[in-house]
PDB file of C-alpha atoms in Angstrom:
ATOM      1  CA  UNK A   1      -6.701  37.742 -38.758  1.00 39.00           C
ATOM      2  CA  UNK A   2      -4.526  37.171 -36.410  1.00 38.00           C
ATOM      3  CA  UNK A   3      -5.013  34.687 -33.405  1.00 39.00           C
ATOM      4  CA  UNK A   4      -5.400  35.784 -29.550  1.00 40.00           C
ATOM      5  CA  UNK A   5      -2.531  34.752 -27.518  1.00 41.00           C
ATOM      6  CA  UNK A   6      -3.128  31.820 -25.231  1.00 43.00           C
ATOM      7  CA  UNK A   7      -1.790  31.249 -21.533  1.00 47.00           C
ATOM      8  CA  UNK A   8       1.610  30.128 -21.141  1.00 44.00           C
ATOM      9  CA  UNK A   9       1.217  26.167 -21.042  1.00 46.00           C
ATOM     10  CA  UNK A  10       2.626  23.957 -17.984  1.00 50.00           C
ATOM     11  CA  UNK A  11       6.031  22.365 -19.042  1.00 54.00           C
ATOM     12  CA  UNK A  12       5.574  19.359 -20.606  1.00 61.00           C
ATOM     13  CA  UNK A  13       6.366  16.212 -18.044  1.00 72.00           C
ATOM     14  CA  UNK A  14       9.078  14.508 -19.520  1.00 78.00           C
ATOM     15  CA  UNK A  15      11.095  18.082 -20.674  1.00 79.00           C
ATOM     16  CA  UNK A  16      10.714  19.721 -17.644  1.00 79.00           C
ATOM     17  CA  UNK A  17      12.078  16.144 -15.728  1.00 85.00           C
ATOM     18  CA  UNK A  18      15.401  16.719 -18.177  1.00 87.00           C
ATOM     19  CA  UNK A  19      15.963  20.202 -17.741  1.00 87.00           C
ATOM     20  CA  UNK A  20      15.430  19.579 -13.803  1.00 88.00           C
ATOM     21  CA  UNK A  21      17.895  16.598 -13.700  1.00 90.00           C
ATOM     22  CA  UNK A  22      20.414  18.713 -15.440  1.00 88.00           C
ATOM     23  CA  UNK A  23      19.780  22.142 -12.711  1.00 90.00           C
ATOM     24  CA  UNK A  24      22.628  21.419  -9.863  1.00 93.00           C
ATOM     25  CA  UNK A  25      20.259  23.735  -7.300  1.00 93.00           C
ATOM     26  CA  UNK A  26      17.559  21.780  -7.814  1.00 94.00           C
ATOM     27  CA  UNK A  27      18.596  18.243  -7.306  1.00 96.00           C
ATOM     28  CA  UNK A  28      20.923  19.605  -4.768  1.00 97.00           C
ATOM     29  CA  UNK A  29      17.828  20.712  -3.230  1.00 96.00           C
ATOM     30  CA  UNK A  30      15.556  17.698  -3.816  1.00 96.00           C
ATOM     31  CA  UNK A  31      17.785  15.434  -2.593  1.00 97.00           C
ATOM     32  CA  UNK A  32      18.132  17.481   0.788  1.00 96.00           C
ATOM     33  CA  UNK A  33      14.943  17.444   1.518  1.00 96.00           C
ATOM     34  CA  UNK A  34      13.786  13.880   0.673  1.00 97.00           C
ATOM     35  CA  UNK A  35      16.825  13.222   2.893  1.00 96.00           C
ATOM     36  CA  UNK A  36      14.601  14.798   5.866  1.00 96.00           C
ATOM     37  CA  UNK A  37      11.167  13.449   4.285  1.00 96.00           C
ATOM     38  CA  UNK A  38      12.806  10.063   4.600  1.00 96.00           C
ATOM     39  CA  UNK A  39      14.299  10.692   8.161  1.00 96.00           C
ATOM     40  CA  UNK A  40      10.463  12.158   9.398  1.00 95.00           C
ATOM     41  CA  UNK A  41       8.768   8.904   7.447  1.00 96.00           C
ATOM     42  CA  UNK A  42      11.238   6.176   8.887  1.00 96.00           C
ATOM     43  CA  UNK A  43      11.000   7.846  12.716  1.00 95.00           C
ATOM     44  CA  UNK A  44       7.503   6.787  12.275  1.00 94.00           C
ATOM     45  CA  UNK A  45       8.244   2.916  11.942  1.00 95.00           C
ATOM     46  CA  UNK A  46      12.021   2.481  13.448  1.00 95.00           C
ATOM     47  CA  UNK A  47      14.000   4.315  15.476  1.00 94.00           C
ATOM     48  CA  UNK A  48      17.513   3.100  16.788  1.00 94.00           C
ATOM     49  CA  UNK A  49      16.013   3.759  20.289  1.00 93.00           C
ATOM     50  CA  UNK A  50      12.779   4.931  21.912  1.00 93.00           C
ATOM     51  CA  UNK A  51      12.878   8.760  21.493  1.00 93.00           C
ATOM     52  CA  UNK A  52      10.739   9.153  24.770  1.00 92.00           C
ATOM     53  CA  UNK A  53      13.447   6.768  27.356  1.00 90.00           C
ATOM     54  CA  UNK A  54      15.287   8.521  29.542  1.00 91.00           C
ATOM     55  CA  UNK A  55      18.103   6.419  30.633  1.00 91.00           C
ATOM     56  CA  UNK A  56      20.074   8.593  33.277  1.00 91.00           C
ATOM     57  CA  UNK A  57      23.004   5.890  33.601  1.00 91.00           C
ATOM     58  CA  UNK A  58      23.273   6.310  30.176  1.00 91.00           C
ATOM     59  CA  UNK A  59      23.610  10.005  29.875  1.00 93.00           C
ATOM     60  CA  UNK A  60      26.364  12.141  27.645  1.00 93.00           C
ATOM     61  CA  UNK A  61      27.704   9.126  26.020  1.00 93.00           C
ATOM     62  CA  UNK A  62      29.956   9.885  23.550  1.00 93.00           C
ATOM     63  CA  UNK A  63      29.129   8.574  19.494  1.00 94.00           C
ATOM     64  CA  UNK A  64      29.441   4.697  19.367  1.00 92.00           C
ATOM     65  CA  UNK A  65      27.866   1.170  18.544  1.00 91.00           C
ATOM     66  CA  UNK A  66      24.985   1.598  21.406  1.00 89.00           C
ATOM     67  CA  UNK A  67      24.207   5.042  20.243  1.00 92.00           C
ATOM     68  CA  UNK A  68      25.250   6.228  16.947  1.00 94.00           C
ATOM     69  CA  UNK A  69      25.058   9.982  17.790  1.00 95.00           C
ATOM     70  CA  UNK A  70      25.541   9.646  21.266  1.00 95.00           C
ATOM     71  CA  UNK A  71      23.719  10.687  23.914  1.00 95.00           C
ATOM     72  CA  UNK A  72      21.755  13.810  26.052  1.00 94.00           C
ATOM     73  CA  UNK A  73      21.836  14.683  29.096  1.00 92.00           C
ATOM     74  CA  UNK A  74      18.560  12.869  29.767  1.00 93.00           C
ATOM     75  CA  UNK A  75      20.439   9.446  28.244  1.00 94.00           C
ATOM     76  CA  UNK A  76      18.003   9.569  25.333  1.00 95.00           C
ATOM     77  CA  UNK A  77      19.566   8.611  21.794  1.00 95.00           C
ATOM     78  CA  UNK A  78      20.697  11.736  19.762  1.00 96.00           C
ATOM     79  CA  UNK A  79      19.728   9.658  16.521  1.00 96.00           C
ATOM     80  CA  UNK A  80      16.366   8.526  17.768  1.00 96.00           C
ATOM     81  CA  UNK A  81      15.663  12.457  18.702  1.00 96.00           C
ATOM     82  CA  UNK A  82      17.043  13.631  15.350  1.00 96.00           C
ATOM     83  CA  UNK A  83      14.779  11.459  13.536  1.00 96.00           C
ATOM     84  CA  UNK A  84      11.765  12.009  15.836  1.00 96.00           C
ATOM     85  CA  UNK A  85      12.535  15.912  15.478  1.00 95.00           C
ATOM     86  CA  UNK A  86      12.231  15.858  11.827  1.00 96.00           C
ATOM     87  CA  UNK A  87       8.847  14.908  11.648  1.00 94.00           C
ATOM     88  CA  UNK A  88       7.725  17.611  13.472  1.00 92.00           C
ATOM     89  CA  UNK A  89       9.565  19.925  11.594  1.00 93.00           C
ATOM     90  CA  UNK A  90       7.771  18.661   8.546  1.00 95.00           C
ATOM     91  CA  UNK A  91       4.265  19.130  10.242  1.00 95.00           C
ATOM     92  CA  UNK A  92       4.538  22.395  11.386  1.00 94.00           C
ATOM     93  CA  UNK A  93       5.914  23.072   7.925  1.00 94.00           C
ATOM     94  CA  UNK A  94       3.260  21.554   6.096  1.00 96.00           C
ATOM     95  CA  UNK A  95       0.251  22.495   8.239  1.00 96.00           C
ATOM     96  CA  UNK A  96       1.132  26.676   8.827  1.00 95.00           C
ATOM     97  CA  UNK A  97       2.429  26.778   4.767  1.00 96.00           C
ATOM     98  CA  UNK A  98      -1.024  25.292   3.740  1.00 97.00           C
ATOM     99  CA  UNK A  99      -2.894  27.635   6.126  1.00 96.00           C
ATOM    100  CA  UNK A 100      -1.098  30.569   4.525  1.00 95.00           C
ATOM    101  CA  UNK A 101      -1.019  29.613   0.861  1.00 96.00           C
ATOM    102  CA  UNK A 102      -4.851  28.299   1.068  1.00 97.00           C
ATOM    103  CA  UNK A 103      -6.050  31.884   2.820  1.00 96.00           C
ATOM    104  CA  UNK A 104      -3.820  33.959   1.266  1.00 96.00           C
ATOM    105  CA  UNK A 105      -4.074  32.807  -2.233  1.00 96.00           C
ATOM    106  CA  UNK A 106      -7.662  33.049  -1.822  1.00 96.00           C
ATOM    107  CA  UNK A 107      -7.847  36.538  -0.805  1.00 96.00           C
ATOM    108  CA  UNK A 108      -5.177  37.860  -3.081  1.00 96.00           C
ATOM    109  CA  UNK A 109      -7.316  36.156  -5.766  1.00 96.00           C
ATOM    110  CA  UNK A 110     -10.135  37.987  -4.506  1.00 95.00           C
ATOM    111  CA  UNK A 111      -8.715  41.247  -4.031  1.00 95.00           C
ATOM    112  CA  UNK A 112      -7.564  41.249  -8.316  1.00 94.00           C
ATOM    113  CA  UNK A 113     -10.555  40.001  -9.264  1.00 92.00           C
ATOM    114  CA  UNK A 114     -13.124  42.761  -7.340  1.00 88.00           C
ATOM    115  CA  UNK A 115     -10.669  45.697  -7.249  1.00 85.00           C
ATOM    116  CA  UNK A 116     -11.632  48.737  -5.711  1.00 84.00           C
ATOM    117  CA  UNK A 117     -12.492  48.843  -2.136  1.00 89.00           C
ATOM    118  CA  UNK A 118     -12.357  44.789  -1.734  1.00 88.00           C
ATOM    119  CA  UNK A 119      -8.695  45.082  -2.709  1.00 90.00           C
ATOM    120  CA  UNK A 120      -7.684  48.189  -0.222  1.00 92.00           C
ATOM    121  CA  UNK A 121      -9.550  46.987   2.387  1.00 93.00           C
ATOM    122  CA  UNK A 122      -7.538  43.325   1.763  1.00 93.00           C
ATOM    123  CA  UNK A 123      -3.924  44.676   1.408  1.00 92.00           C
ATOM    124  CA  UNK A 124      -4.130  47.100   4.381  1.00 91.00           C
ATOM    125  CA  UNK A 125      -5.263  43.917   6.479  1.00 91.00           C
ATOM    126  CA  UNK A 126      -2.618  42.617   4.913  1.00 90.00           C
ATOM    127  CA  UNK A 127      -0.024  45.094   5.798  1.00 88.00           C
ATOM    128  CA  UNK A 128      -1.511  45.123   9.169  1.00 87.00           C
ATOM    129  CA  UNK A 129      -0.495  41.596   9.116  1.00 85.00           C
ATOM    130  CA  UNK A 130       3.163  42.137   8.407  1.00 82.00           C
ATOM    131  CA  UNK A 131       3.930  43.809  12.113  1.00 80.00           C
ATOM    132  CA  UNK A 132       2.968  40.393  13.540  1.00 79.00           C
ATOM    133  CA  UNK A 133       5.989  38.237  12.992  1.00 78.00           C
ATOM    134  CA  UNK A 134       5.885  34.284  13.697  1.00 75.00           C
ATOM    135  CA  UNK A 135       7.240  34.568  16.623  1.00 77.00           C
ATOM    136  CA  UNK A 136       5.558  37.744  18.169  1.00 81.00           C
ATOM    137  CA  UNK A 137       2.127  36.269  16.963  1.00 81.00           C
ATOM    138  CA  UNK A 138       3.526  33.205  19.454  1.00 79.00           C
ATOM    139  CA  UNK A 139       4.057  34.982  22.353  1.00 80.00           C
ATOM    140  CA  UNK A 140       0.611  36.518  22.426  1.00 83.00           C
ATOM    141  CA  UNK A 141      -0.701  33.639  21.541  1.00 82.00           C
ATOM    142  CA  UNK A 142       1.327  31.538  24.478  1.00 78.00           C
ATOM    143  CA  UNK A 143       0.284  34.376  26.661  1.00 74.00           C
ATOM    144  CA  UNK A 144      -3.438  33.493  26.346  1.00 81.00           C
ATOM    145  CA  UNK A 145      -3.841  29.877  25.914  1.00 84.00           C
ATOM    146  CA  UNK A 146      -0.178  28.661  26.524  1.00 83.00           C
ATOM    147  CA  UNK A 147       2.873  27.246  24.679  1.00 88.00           C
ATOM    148  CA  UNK A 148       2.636  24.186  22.196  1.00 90.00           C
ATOM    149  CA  UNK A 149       3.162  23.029  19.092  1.00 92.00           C
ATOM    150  CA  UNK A 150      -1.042  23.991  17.780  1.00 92.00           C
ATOM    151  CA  UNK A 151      -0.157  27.858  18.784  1.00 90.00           C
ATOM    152  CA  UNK A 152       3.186  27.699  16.800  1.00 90.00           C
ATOM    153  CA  UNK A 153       1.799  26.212  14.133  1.00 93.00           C
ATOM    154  CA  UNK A 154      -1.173  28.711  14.115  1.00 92.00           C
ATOM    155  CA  UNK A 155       0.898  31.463  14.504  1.00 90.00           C
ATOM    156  CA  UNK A 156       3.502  30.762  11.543  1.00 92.00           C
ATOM    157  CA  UNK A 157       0.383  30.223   9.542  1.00 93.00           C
ATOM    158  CA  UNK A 158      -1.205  33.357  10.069  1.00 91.00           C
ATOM    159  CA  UNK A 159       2.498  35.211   9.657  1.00 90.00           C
ATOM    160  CA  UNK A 160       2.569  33.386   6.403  1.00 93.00           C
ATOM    161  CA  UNK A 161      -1.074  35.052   5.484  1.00 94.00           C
ATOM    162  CA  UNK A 162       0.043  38.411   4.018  1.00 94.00           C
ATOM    163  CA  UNK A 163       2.921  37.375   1.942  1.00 93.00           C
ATOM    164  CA  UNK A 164       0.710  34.710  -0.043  1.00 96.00           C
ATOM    165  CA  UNK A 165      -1.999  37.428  -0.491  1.00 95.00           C
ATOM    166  CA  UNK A 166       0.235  40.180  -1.881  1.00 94.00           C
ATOM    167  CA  UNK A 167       2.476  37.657  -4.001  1.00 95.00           C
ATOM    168  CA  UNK A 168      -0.921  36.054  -5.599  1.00 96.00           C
ATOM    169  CA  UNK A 169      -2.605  39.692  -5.834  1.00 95.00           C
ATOM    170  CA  UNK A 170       0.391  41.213  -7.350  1.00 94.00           C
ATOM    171  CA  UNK A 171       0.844  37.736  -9.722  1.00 94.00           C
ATOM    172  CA  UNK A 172      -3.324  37.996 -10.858  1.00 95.00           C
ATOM    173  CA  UNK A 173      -3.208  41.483 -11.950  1.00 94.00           C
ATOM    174  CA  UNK A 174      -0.596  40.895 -14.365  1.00 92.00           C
ATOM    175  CA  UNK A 175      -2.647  37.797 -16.079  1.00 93.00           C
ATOM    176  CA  UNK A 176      -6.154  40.118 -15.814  1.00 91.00           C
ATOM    177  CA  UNK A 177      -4.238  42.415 -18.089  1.00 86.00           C
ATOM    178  CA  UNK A 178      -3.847  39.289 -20.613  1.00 89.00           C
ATOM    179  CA  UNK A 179      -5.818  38.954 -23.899  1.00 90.00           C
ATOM    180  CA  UNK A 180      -7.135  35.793 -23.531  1.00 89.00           C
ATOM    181  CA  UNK A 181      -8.807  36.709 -20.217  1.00 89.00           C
ATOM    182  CA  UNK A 182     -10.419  39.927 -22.228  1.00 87.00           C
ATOM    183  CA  UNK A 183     -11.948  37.379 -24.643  1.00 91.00           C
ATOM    184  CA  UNK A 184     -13.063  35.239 -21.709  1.00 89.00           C
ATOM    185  CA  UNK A 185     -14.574  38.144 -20.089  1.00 87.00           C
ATOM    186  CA  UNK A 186     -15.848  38.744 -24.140  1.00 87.00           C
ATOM    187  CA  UNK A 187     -16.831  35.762 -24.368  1.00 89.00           C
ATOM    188  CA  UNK A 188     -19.559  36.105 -21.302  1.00 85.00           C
ATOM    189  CA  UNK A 189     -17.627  34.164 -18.926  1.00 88.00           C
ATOM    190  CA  UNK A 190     -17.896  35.315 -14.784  1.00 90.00           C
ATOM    191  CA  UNK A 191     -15.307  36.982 -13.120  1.00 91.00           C
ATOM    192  CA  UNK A 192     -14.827  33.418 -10.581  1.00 92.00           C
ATOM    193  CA  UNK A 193     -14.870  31.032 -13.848  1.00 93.00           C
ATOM    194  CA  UNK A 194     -11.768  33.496 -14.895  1.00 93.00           C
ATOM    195  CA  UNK A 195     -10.026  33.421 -11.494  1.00 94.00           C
ATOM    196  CA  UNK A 196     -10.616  30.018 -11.257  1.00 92.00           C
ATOM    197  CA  UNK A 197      -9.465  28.511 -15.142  1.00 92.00           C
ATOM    198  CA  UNK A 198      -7.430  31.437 -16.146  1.00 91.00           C
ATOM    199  CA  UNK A 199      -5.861  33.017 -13.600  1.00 93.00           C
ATOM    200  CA  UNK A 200      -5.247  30.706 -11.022  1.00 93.00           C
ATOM    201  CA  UNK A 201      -3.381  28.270 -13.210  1.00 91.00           C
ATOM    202  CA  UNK A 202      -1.232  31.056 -14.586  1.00 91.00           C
ATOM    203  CA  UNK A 203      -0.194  31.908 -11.382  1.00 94.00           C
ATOM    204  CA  UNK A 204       0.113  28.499  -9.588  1.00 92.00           C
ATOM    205  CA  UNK A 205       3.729  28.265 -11.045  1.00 90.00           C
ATOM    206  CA  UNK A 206       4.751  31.291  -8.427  1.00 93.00           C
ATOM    207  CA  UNK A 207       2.649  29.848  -5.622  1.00 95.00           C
ATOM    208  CA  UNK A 208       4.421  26.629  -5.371  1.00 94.00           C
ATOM    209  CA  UNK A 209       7.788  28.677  -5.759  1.00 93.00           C
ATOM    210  CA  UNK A 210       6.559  30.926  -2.986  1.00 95.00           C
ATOM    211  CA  UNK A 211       5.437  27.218  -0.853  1.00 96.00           C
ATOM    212  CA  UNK A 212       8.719  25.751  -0.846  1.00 95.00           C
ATOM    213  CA  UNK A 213      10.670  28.919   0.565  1.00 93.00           C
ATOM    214  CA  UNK A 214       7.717  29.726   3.021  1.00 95.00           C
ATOM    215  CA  UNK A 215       8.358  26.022   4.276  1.00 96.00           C
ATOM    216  CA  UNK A 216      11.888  26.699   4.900  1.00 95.00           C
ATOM    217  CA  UNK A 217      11.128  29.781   6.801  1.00 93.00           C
ATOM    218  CA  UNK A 218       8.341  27.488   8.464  1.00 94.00           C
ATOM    219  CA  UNK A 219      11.262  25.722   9.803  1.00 94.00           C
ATOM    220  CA  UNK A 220      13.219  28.265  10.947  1.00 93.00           C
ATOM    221  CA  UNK A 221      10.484  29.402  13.149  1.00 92.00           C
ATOM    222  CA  UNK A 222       9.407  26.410  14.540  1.00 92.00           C
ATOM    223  CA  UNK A 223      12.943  26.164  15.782  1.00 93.00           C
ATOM    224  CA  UNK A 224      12.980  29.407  16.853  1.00 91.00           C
ATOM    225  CA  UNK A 225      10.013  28.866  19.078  1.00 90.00           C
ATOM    226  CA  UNK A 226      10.757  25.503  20.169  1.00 92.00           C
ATOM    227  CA  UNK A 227      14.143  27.399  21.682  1.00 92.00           C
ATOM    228  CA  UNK A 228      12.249  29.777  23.056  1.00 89.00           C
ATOM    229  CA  UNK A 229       9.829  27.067  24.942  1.00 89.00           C
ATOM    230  CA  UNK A 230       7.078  28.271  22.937  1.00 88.00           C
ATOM    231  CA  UNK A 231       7.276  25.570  19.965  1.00 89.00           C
ATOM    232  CA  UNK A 232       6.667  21.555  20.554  1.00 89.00           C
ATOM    233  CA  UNK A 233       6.386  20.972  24.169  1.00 90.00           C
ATOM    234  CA  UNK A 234       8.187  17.668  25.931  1.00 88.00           C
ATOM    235  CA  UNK A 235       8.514  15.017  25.510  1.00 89.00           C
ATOM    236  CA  UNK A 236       7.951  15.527  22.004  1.00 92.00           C
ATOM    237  CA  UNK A 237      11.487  15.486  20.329  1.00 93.00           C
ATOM    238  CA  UNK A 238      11.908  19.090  18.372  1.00 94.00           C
ATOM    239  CA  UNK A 239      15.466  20.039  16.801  1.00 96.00           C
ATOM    240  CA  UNK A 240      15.054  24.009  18.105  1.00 94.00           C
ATOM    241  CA  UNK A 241      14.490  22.538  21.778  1.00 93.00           C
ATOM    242  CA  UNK A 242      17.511  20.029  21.345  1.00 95.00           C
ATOM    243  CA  UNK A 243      19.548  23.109  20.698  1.00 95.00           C
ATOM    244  CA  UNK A 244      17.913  24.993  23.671  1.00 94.00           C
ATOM    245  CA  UNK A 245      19.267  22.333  25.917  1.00 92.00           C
ATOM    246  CA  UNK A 246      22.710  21.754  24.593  1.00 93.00           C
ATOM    247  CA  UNK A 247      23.429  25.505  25.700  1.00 91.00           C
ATOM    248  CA  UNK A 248      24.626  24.586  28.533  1.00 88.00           C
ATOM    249  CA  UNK A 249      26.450  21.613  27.712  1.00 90.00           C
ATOM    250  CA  UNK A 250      28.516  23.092  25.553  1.00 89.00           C
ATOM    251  CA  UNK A 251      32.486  22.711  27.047  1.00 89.00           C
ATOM    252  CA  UNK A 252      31.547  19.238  28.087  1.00 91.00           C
ATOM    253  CA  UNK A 253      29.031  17.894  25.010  1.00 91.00           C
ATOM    254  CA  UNK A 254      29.210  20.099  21.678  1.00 92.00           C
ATOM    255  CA  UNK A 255      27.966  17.684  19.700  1.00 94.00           C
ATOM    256  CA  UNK A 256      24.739  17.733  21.178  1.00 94.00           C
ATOM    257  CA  UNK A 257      24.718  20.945  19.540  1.00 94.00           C
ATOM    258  CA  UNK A 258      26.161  20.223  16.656  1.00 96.00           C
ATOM    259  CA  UNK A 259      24.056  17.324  15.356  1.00 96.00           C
ATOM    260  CA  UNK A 260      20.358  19.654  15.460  1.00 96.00           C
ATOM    261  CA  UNK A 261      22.074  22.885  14.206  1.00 96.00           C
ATOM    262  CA  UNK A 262      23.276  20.614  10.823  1.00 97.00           C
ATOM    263  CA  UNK A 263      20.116  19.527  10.377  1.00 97.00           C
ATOM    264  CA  UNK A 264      17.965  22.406  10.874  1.00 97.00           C
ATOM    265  CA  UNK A 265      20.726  23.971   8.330  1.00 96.00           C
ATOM    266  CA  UNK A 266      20.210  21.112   5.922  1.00 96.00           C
ATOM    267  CA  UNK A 267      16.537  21.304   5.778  1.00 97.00           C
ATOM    268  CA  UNK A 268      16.846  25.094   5.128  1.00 96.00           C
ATOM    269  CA  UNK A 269      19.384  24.947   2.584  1.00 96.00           C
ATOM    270  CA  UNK A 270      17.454  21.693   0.716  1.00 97.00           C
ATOM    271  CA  UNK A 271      14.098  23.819   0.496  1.00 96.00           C
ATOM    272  CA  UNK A 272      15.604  27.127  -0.337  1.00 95.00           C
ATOM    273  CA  UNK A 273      18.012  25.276  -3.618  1.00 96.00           C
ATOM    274  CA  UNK A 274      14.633  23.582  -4.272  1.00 95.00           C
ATOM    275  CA  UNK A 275      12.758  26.681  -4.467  1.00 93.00           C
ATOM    276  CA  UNK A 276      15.468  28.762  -6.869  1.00 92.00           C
ATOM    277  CA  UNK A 277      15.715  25.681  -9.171  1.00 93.00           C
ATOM    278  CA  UNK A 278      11.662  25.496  -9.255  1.00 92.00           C
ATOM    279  CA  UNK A 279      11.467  29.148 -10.342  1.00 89.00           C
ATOM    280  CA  UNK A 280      13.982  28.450 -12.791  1.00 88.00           C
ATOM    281  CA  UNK A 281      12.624  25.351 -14.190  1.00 88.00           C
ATOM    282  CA  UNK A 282       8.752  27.285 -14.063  1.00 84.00           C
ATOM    283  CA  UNK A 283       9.408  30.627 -15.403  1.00 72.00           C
ATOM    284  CA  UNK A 284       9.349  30.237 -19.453  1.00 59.00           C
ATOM    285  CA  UNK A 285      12.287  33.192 -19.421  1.00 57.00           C
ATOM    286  CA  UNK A 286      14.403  32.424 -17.199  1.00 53.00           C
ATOM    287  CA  UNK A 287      14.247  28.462 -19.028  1.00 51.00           C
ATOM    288  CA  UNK A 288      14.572  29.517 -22.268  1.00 50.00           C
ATOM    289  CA  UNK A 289      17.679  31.209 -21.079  1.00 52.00           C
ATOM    290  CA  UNK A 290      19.659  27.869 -20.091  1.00 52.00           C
TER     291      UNK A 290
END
C-alpha cells in the first residue's frame, strides 16, 4: 500500500545557506538592505552631526571634511539626515507590512478554510479594498485627523490588506486540495488545527516572499507621502521630504537631490533582488531547476 504524500519540508539550514550564497540576486539583495538596516541601527547611536541643528551659516555647503555629504538649505548635515531618514523608512516598512501580512493572512486563511459565503463576503471586501491606494487612503485620512507619519503608516497598512488576503487565500486552497490534509481532516482533526499545522506552514514560504516586496513598496510610499507632506512630519528626517525640498534647489544644489533619490533606489532595488532570490531559494521547482 502505498504511502500518503507528506507536505513539502522547509529547506534544510545549512543547504538552503549554500544554494543562497551561490544566487547573485539574493546576496545582491541582502547585502543592500543590511546596508540600510545598518545605516537605520547606527543613526540610532552616532551620527556625524545632530540631524535636528539647523545651522543657517552653514547652509549649502558643498561635500567635504565638516560634512561628508554636504549640506541643506537649513545647514543640517546631508549624512546625518540620510542616516536619520533610513530608520524611518524601516519603521514605516516594518509596522504597515506586519499590519497587512498579520490581517490579511488571517483572513485569507479564513476565507479557504470556511468557503462559501465567509470567502465571498472576504474577497469582495477585499476587492473593495484595492480602489484605496496608499496614498489615496492618506489623503482621507490627513483630511480627518491630519498628516504624520501614524496615518501613513496606517494607511500603507491597510493598502497592503487585500493583496496578503488574496495571495494567502489563493496559496491555502491549493494545499486544502492536498492528501495529507484529507487524512488530517480523516483523521478527525478541526478545520483551525489544519489551517494552523498544515496549511499555514505550507504557505508561509509565499508569505515571506510576498513581505519582502510589500516592504519595498512600503518604501516607496512612505516617500511618496513624505513628498507630498503627508508622510513623517518635521523635524523628523524622511528621504521622500529631503527630495521634496531639494526641488527647488536644483541649478544651485543637485546633490541634495541626488544623495535621497540613491538611497530610496537602493533600498528598493535591495528588497525587490531579495525577494526574487527568496522565491527562488523557497519554491522546491524553481530550486531543483538550478
Amino acid at each position: 500500500m502505498s504511502s500518503l504524500p507528506l507536505p513539502v519540508a522547509a529547506p534544510a539550514a545549512p543547504a538552503f545557506w549554500r544554494r543562497a550564497l551561490h544566487h547573485r540576486s539574493f546576496v545582491l539583495g541582502a547585502v543592500l538592505a543590511l546596508l540600510v538596516a545598518a545605516a537605520a541601527a547606527l543613526s540610532l547611536v552616532w551620527t556625524p552631526h545632530s540631524a535636528y541643528d539647523v545651522d543657517m551659516d552653514a547652509r549649502l555647503l558643498p561635500p567635504g571634511a565638516a560634512h561628508w555629504l554636504g549640506t541643506d538649505a537649513f545647514g543640517r548635515d546631508e549624512a546625518s539626515l540620510l542616516l536619520v531618514g533610513a530608520r524611518a523608512s524601516i519603521l514605516v516598512g516594518v509596522i504597515a507590512v506586519g499590519i497587512g501580512l498579520l490581517a490579511g493572512a488571517a483572513l485569507g486563511l479564513l476565507a479557504s478554510a470556511r468557503r462559501g459565503w465567509a470567502e465571498e463576503v472576504i474577497m469582495r471586501i477585499a476587492d473593495f479594498g484595492f480602489a484605496f491606494p496608499a496614498i489615496l487612503s492618506a489623503i482621507m485620512l490627513t483630511a480627518v485627523f491630519g498628516p504624520g507619519m501614524v496615518n501613513a503608516i496606517i494607511a500603507i497598512g491597510l493598502y497592503n490588506i487585500p493583496t496578503f488576503a488574496r495571495i494567502t487565500r489563493a496559496s491555502a486552497n491549493a494545499v486544502w486540495g492536498r492528501e495529507f490534509v484529507l487524512a488530517a481532516r480523516a483523521c478527525g482533526k478541526g478545520t483551525f488545527s489544519i489551517t494552523m499545522e498544515h496549511v499555514l506552514p505550507n504557505i508561509a514560504s509565499v508569505l515571506i516572499v510576498q513581505a519582502t516586496i510589500r516592504f519595498a513598496i512600503a518604501i516607496l510610499a512612505e516617500a511618496a507621502l513624505s513628498y507630498l507632506g503627508l508622510g513623517t512630519q518635521p523635524p523628523q528626517p524622511s528621504w521622500g521630504r529631503m527630495l521634496a525640498e531639494a526641488q527647488t534647489l536644483m541649478f544651485q544644489a543637485p546633490l541634495l537631490a541626488v544623495f535621497p533619490g540613491v538611497a530610496i533606489a537602493l533600498a528598493v532595488l535591495g528588497l525587490n533582488l531579495l525577494g526574487d532570490g527568496l522565491r527562488d531559494l523557497l519554491d522546491p521547482r524553481l530550486a531543483r531547476q538550478r
